[in-house]
mmCIF file with all atom_site columns, C-alpha atoms and ligand atoms in Angstrom:
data_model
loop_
_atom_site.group_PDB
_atom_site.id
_atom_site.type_symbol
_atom_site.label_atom_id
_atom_site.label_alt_id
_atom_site.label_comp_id
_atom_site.label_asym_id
_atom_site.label_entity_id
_atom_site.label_seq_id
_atom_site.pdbx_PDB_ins_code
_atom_site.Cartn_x
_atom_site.Cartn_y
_atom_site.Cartn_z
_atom_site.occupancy
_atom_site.B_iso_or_equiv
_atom_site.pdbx_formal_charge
_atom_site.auth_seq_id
_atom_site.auth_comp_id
_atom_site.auth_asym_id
_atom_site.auth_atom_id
_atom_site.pdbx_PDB_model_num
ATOM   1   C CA  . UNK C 1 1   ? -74.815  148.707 -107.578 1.00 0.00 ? 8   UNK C CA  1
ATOM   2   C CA  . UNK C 1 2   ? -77.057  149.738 -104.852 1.00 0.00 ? 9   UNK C CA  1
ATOM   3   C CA  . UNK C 1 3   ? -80.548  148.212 -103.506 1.00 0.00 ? 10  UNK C CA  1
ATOM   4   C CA  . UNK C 1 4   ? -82.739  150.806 -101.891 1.00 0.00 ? 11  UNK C CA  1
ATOM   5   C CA  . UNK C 1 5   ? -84.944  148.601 -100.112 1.00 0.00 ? 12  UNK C CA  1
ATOM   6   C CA  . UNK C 1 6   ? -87.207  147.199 -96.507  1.00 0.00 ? 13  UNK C CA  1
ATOM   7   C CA  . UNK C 1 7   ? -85.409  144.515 -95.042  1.00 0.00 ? 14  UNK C CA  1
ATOM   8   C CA  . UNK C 1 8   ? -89.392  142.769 -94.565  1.00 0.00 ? 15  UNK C CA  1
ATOM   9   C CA  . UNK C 1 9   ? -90.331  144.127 -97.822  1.00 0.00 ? 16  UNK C CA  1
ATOM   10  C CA  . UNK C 1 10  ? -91.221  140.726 -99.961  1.00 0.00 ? 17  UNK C CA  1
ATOM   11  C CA  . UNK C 1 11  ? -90.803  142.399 -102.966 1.00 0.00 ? 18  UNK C CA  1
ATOM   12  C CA  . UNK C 1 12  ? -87.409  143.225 -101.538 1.00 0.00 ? 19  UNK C CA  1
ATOM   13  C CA  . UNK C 1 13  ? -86.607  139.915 -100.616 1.00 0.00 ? 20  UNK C CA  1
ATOM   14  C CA  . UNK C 1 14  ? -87.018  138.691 -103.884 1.00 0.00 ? 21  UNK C CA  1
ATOM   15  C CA  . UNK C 1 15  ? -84.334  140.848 -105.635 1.00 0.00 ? 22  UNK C CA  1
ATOM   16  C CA  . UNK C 1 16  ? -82.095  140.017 -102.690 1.00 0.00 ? 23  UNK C CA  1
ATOM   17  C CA  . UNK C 1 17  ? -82.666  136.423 -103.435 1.00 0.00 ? 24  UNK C CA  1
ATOM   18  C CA  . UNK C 1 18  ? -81.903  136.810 -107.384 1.00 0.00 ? 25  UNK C CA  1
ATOM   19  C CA  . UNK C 1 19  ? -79.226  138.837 -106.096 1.00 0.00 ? 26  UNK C CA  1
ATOM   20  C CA  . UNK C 1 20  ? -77.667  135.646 -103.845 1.00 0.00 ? 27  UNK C CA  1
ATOM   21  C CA  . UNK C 1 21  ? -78.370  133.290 -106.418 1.00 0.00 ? 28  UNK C CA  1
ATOM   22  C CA  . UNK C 1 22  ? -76.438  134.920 -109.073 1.00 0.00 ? 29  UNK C CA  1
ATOM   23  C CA  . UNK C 1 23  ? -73.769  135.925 -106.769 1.00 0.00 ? 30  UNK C CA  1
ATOM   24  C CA  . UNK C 1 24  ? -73.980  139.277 -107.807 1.00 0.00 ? 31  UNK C CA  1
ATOM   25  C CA  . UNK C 1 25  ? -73.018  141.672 -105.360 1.00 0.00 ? 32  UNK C CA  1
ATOM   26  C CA  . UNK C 1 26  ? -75.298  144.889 -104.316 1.00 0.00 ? 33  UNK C CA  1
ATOM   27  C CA  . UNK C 1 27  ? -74.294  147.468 -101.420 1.00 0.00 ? 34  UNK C CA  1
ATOM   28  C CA  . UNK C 1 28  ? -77.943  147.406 -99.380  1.00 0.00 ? 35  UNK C CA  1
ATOM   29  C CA  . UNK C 1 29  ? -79.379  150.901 -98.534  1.00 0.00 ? 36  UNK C CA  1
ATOM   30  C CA  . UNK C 1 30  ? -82.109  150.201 -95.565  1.00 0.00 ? 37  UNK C CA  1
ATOM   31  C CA  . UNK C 1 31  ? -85.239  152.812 -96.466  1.00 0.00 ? 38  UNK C CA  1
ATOM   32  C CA  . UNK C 1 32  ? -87.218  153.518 -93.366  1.00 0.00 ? 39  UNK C CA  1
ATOM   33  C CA  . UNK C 1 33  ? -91.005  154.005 -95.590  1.00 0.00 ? 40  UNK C CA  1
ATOM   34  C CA  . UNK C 1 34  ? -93.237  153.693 -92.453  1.00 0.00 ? 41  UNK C CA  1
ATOM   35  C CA  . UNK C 1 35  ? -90.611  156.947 -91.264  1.00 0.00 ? 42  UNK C CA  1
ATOM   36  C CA  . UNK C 1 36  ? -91.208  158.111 -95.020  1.00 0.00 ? 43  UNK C CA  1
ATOM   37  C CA  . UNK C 1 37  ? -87.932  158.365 -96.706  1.00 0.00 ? 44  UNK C CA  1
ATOM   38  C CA  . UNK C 1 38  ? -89.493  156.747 -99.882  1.00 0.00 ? 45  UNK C CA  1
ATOM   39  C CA  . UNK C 1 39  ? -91.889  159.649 -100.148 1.00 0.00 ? 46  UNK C CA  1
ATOM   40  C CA  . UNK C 1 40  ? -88.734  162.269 -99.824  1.00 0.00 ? 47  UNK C CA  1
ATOM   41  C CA  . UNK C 1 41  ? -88.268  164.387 -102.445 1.00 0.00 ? 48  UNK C CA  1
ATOM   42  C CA  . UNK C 1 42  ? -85.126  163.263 -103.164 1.00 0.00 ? 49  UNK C CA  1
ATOM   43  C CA  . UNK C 1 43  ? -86.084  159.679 -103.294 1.00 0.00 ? 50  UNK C CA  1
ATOM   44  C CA  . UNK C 1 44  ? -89.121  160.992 -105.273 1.00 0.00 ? 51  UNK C CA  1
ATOM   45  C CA  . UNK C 1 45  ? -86.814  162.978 -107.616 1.00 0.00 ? 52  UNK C CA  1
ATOM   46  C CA  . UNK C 1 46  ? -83.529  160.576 -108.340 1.00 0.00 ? 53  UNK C CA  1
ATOM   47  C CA  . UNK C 1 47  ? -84.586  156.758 -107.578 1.00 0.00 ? 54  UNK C CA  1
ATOM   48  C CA  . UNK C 1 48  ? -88.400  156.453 -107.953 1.00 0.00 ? 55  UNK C CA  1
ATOM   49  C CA  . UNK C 1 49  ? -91.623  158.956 -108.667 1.00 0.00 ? 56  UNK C CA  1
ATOM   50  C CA  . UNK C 1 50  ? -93.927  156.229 -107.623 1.00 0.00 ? 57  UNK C CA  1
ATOM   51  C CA  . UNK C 1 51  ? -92.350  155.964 -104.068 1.00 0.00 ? 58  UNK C CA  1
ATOM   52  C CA  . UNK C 1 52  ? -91.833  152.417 -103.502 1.00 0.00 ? 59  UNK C CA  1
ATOM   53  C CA  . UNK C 1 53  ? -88.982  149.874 -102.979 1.00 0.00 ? 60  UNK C CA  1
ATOM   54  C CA  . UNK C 1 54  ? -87.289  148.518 -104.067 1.00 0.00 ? 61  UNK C CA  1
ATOM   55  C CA  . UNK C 1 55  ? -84.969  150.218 -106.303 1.00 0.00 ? 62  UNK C CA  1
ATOM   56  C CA  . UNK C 1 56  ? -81.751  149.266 -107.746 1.00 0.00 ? 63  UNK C CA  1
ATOM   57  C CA  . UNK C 1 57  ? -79.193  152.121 -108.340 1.00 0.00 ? 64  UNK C CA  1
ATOM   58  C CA  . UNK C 1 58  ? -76.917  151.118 -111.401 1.00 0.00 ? 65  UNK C CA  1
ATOM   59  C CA  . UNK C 1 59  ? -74.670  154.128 -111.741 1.00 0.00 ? 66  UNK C CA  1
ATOM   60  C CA  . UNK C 1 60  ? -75.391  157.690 -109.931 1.00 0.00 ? 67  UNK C CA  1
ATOM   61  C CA  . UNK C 1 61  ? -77.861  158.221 -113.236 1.00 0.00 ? 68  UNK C CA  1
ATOM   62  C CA  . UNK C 1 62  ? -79.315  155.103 -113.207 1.00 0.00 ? 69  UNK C CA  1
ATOM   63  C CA  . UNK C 1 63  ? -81.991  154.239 -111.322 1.00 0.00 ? 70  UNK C CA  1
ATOM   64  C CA  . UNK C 1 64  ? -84.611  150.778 -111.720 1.00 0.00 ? 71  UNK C CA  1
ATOM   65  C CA  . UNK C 1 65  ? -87.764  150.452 -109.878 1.00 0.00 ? 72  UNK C CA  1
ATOM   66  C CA  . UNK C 1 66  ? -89.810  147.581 -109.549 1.00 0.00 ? 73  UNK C CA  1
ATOM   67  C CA  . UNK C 1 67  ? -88.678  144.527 -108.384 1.00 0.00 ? 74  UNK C CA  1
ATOM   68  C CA  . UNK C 1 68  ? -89.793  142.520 -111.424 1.00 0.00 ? 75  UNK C CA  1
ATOM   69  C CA  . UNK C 1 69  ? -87.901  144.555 -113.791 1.00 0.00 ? 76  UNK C CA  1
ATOM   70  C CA  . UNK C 1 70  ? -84.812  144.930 -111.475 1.00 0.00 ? 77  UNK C CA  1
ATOM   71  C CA  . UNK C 1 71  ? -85.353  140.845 -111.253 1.00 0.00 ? 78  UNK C CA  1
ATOM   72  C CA  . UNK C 1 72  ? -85.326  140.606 -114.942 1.00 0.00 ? 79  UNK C CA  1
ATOM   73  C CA  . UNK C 1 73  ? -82.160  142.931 -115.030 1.00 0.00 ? 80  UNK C CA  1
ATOM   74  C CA  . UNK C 1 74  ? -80.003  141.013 -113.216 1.00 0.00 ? 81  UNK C CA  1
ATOM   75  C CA  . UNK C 1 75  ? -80.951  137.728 -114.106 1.00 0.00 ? 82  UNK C CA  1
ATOM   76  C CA  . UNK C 1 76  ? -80.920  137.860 -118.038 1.00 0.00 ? 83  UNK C CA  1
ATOM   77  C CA  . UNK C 1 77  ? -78.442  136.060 -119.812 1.00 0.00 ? 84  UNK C CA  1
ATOM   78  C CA  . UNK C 1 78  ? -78.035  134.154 -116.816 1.00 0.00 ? 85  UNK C CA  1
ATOM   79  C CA  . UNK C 1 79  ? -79.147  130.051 -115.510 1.00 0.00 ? 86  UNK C CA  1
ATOM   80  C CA  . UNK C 1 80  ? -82.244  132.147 -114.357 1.00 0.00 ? 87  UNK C CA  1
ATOM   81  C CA  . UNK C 1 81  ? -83.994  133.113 -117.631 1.00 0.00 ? 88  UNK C CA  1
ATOM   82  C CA  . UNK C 1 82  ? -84.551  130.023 -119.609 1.00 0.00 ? 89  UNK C CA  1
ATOM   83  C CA  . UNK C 1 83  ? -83.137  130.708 -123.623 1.00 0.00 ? 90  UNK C CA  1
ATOM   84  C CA  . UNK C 1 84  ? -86.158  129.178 -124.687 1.00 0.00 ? 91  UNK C CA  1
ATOM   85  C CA  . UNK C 1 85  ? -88.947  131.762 -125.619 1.00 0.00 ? 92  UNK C CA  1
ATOM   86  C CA  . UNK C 1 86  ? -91.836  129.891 -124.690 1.00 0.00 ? 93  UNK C CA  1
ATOM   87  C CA  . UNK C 1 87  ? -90.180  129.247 -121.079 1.00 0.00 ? 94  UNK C CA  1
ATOM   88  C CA  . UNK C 1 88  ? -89.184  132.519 -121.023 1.00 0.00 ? 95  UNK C CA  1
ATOM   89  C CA  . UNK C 1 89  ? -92.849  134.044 -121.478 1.00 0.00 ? 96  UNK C CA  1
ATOM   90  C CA  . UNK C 1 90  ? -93.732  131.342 -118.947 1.00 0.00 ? 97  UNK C CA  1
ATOM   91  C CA  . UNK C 1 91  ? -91.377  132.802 -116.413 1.00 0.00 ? 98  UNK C CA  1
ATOM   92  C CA  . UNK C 1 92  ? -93.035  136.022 -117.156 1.00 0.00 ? 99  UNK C CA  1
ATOM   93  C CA  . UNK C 1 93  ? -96.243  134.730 -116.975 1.00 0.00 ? 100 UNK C CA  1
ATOM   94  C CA  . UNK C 1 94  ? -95.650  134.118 -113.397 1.00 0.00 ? 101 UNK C CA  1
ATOM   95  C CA  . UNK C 1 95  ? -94.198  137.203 -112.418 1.00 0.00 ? 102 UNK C CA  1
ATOM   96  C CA  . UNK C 1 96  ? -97.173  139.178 -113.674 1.00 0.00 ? 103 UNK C CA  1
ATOM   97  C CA  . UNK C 1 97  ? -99.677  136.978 -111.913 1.00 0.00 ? 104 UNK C CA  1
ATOM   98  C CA  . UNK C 1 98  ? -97.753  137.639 -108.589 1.00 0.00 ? 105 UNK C CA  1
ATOM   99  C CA  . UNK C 1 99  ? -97.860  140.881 -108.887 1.00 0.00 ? 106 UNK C CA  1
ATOM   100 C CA  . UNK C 1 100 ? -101.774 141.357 -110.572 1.00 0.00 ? 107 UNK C CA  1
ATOM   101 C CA  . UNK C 1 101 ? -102.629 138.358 -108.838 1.00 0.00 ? 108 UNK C CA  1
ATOM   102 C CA  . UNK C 1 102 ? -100.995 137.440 -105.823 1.00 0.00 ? 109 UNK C CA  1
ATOM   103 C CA  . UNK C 1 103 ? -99.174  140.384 -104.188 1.00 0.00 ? 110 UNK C CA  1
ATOM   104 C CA  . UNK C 1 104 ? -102.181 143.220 -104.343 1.00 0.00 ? 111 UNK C CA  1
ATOM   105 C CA  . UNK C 1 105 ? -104.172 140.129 -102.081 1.00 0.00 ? 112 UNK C CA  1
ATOM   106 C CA  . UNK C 1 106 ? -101.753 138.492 -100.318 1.00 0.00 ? 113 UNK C CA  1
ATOM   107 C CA  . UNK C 1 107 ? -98.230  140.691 -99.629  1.00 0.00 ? 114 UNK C CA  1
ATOM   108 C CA  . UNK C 1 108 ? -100.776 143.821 -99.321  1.00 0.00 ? 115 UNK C CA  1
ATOM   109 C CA  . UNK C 1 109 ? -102.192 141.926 -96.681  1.00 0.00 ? 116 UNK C CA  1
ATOM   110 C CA  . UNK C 1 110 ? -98.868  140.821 -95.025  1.00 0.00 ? 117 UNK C CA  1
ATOM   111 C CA  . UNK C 1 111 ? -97.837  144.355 -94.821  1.00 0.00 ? 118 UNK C CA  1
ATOM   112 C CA  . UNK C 1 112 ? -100.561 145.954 -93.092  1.00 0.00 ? 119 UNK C CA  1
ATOM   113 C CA  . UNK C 1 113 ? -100.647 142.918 -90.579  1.00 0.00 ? 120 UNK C CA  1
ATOM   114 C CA  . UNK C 1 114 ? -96.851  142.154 -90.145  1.00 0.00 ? 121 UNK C CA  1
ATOM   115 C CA  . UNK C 1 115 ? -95.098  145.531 -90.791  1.00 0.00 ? 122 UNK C CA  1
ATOM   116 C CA  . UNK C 1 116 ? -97.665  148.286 -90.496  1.00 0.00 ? 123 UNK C CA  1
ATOM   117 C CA  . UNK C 1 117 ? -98.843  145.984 -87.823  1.00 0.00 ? 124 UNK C CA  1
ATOM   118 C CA  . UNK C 1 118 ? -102.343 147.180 -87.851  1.00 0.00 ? 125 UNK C CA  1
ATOM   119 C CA  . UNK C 1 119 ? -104.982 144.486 -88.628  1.00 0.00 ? 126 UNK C CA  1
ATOM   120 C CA  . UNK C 1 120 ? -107.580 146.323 -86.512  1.00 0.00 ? 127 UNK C CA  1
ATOM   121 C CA  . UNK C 1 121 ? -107.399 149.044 -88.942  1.00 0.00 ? 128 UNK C CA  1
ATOM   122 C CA  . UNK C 1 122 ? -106.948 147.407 -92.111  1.00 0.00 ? 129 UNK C CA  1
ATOM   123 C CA  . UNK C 1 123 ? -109.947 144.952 -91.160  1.00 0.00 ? 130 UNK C CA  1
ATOM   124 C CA  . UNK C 1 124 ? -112.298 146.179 -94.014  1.00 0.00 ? 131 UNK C CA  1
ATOM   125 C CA  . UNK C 1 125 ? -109.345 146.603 -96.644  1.00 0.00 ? 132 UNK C CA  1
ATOM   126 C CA  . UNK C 1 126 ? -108.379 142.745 -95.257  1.00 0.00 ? 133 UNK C CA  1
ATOM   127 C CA  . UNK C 1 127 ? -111.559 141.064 -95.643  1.00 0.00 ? 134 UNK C CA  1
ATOM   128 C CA  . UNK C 1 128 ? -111.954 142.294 -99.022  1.00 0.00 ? 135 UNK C CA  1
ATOM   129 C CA  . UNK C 1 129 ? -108.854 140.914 -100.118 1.00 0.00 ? 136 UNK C CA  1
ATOM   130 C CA  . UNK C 1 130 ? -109.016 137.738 -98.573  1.00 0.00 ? 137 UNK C CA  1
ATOM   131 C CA  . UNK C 1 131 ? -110.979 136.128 -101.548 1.00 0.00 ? 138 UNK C CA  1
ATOM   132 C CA  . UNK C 1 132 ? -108.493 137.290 -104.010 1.00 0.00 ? 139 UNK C CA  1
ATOM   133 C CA  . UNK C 1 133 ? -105.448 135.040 -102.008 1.00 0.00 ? 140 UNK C CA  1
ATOM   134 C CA  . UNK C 1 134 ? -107.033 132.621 -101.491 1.00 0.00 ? 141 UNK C CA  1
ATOM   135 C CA  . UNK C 1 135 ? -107.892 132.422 -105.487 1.00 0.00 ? 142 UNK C CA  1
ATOM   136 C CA  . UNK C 1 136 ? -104.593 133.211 -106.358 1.00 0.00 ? 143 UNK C CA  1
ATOM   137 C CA  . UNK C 1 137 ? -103.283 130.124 -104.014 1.00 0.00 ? 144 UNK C CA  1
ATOM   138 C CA  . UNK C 1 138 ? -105.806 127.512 -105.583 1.00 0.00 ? 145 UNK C CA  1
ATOM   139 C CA  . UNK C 1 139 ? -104.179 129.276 -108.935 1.00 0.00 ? 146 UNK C CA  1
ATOM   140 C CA  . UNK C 1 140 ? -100.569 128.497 -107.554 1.00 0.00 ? 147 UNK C CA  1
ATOM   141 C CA  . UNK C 1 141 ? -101.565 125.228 -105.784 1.00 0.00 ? 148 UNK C CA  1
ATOM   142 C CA  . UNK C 1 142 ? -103.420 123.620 -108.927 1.00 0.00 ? 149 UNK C CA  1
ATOM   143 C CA  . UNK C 1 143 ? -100.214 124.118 -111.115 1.00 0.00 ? 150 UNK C CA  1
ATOM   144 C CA  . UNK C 1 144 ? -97.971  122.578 -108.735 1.00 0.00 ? 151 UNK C CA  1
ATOM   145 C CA  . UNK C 1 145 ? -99.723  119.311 -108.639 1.00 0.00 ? 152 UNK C CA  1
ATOM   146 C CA  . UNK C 1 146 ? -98.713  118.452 -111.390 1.00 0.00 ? 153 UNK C CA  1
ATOM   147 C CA  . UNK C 1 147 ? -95.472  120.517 -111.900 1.00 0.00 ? 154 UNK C CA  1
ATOM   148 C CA  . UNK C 1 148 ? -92.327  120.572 -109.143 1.00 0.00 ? 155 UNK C CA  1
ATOM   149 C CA  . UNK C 1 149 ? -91.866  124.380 -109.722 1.00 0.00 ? 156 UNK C CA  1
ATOM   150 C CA  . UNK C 1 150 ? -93.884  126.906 -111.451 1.00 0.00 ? 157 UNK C CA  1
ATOM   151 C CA  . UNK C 1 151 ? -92.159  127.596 -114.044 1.00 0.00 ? 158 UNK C CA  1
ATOM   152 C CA  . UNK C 1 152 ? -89.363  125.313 -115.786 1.00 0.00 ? 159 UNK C CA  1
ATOM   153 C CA  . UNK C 1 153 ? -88.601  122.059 -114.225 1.00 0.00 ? 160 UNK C CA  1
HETATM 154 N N1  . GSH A 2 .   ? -94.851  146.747 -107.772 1.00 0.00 ? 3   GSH A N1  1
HETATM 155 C C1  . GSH A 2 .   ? -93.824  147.211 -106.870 1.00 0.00 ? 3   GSH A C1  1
HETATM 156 C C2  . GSH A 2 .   ? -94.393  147.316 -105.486 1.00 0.00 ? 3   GSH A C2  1
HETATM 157 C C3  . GSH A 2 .   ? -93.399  147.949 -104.524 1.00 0.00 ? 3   GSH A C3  1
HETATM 158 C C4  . GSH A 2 .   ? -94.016  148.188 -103.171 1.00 0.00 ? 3   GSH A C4  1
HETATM 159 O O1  . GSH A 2 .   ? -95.245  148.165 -102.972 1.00 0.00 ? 3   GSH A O1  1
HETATM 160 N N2  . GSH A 2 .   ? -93.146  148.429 -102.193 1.00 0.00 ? 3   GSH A N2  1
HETATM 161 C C5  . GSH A 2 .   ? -93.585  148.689 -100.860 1.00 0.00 ? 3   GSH A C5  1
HETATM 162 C C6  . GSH A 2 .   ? -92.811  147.790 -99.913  1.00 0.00 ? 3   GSH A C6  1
HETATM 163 S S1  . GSH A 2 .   ? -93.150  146.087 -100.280 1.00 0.00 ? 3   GSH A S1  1
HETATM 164 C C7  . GSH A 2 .   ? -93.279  150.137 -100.518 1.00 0.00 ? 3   GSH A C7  1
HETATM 165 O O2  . GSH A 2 .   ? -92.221  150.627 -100.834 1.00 0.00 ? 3   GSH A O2  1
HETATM 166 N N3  . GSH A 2 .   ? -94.218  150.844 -99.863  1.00 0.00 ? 3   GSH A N3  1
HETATM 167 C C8  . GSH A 2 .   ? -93.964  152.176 -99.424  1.00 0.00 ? 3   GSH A C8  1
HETATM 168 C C9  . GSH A 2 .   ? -95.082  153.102 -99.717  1.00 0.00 ? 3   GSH A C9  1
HETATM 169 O O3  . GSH A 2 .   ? -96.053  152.708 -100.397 1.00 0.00 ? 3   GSH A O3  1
HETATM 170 O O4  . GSH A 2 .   ? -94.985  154.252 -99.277  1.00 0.00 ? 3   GSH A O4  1
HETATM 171 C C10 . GSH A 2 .   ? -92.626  146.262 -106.924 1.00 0.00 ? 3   GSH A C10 1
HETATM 172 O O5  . GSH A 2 .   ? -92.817  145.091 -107.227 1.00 0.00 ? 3   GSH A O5  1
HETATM 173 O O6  . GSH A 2 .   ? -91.498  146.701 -106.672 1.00 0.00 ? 3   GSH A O6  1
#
């Protein structure tokens, strides 16, 4: 398998974490998307229409955006996805409030200031997500005071 994908990207680094856990190897493919290449038409055409990484190429057909579902891909059936369906739904509920939740406020934010390196120019777009990570932080921080990881134990 291959994983298009930003070095920086977080949502990159989490497949490439799942990845290492599960010892499952994936050939990396860098994609340059401040240069564009994940607005090609190519990219556009074969690996994702919406443009983003990262994307894990199963077979020269296959193609999986998203890094929740590529997550979910690699790690089912595996010490990663609990067998137990109420564990399991909690696992997802996580992943859908990081990415509803946590990453439009918080990663967003990372990206314009520590890879688009612009926080003069994001300032408005900042500000008005500031309120959202810091909720979704008080939302992360509440559960762990009374639970060593956020989901499963
Ligand atoms: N919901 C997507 C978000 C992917 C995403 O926003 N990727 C960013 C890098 S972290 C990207 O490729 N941006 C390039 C662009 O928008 O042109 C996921 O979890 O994979």
């Amino acid at each position: 398998m291959r994983l298009h994908q930003m070095h920086d990207s977080g949502n990159c680094y989490k497949v490439r974490l799942t990845l290492a856990q599960l010892g499952v190897p994936a050939e990396l493919v860098d994609v340059d998307i401040l240069g564009g290449e994940s607005r090609t038409d190519a990219f556009l055409g074969t690996l994702n229409p919406n443009g983003r990484v990262p994307v894990l190429e199963i077979d020269e057909r296959t193609a999986l955006p998203e890094s929740d579902a590529i997550i979910w891909y690699v790690a089912e059936s595996t010490r990663l996805v609990p067998t137990d369906k109420l564990a399991r739904a909690r696992v997802l509920q996580w992943m859908f409030f990081e990415q509803y939740s946590h990453e439009p406020y918080i990663a967003t934010v990372r990206y314009w200031v520590h890879i688009v390196r612009d926080a003069d120019g994001f300032a408005r777009q900042i500000e008005e997500r500031t309120p959202g990570g810091y909720a979704a932080l008080d939302v992360m921080d509440h559960h762990l005071d009374t639970h060593e990881f956020l989901a499963g134990e």
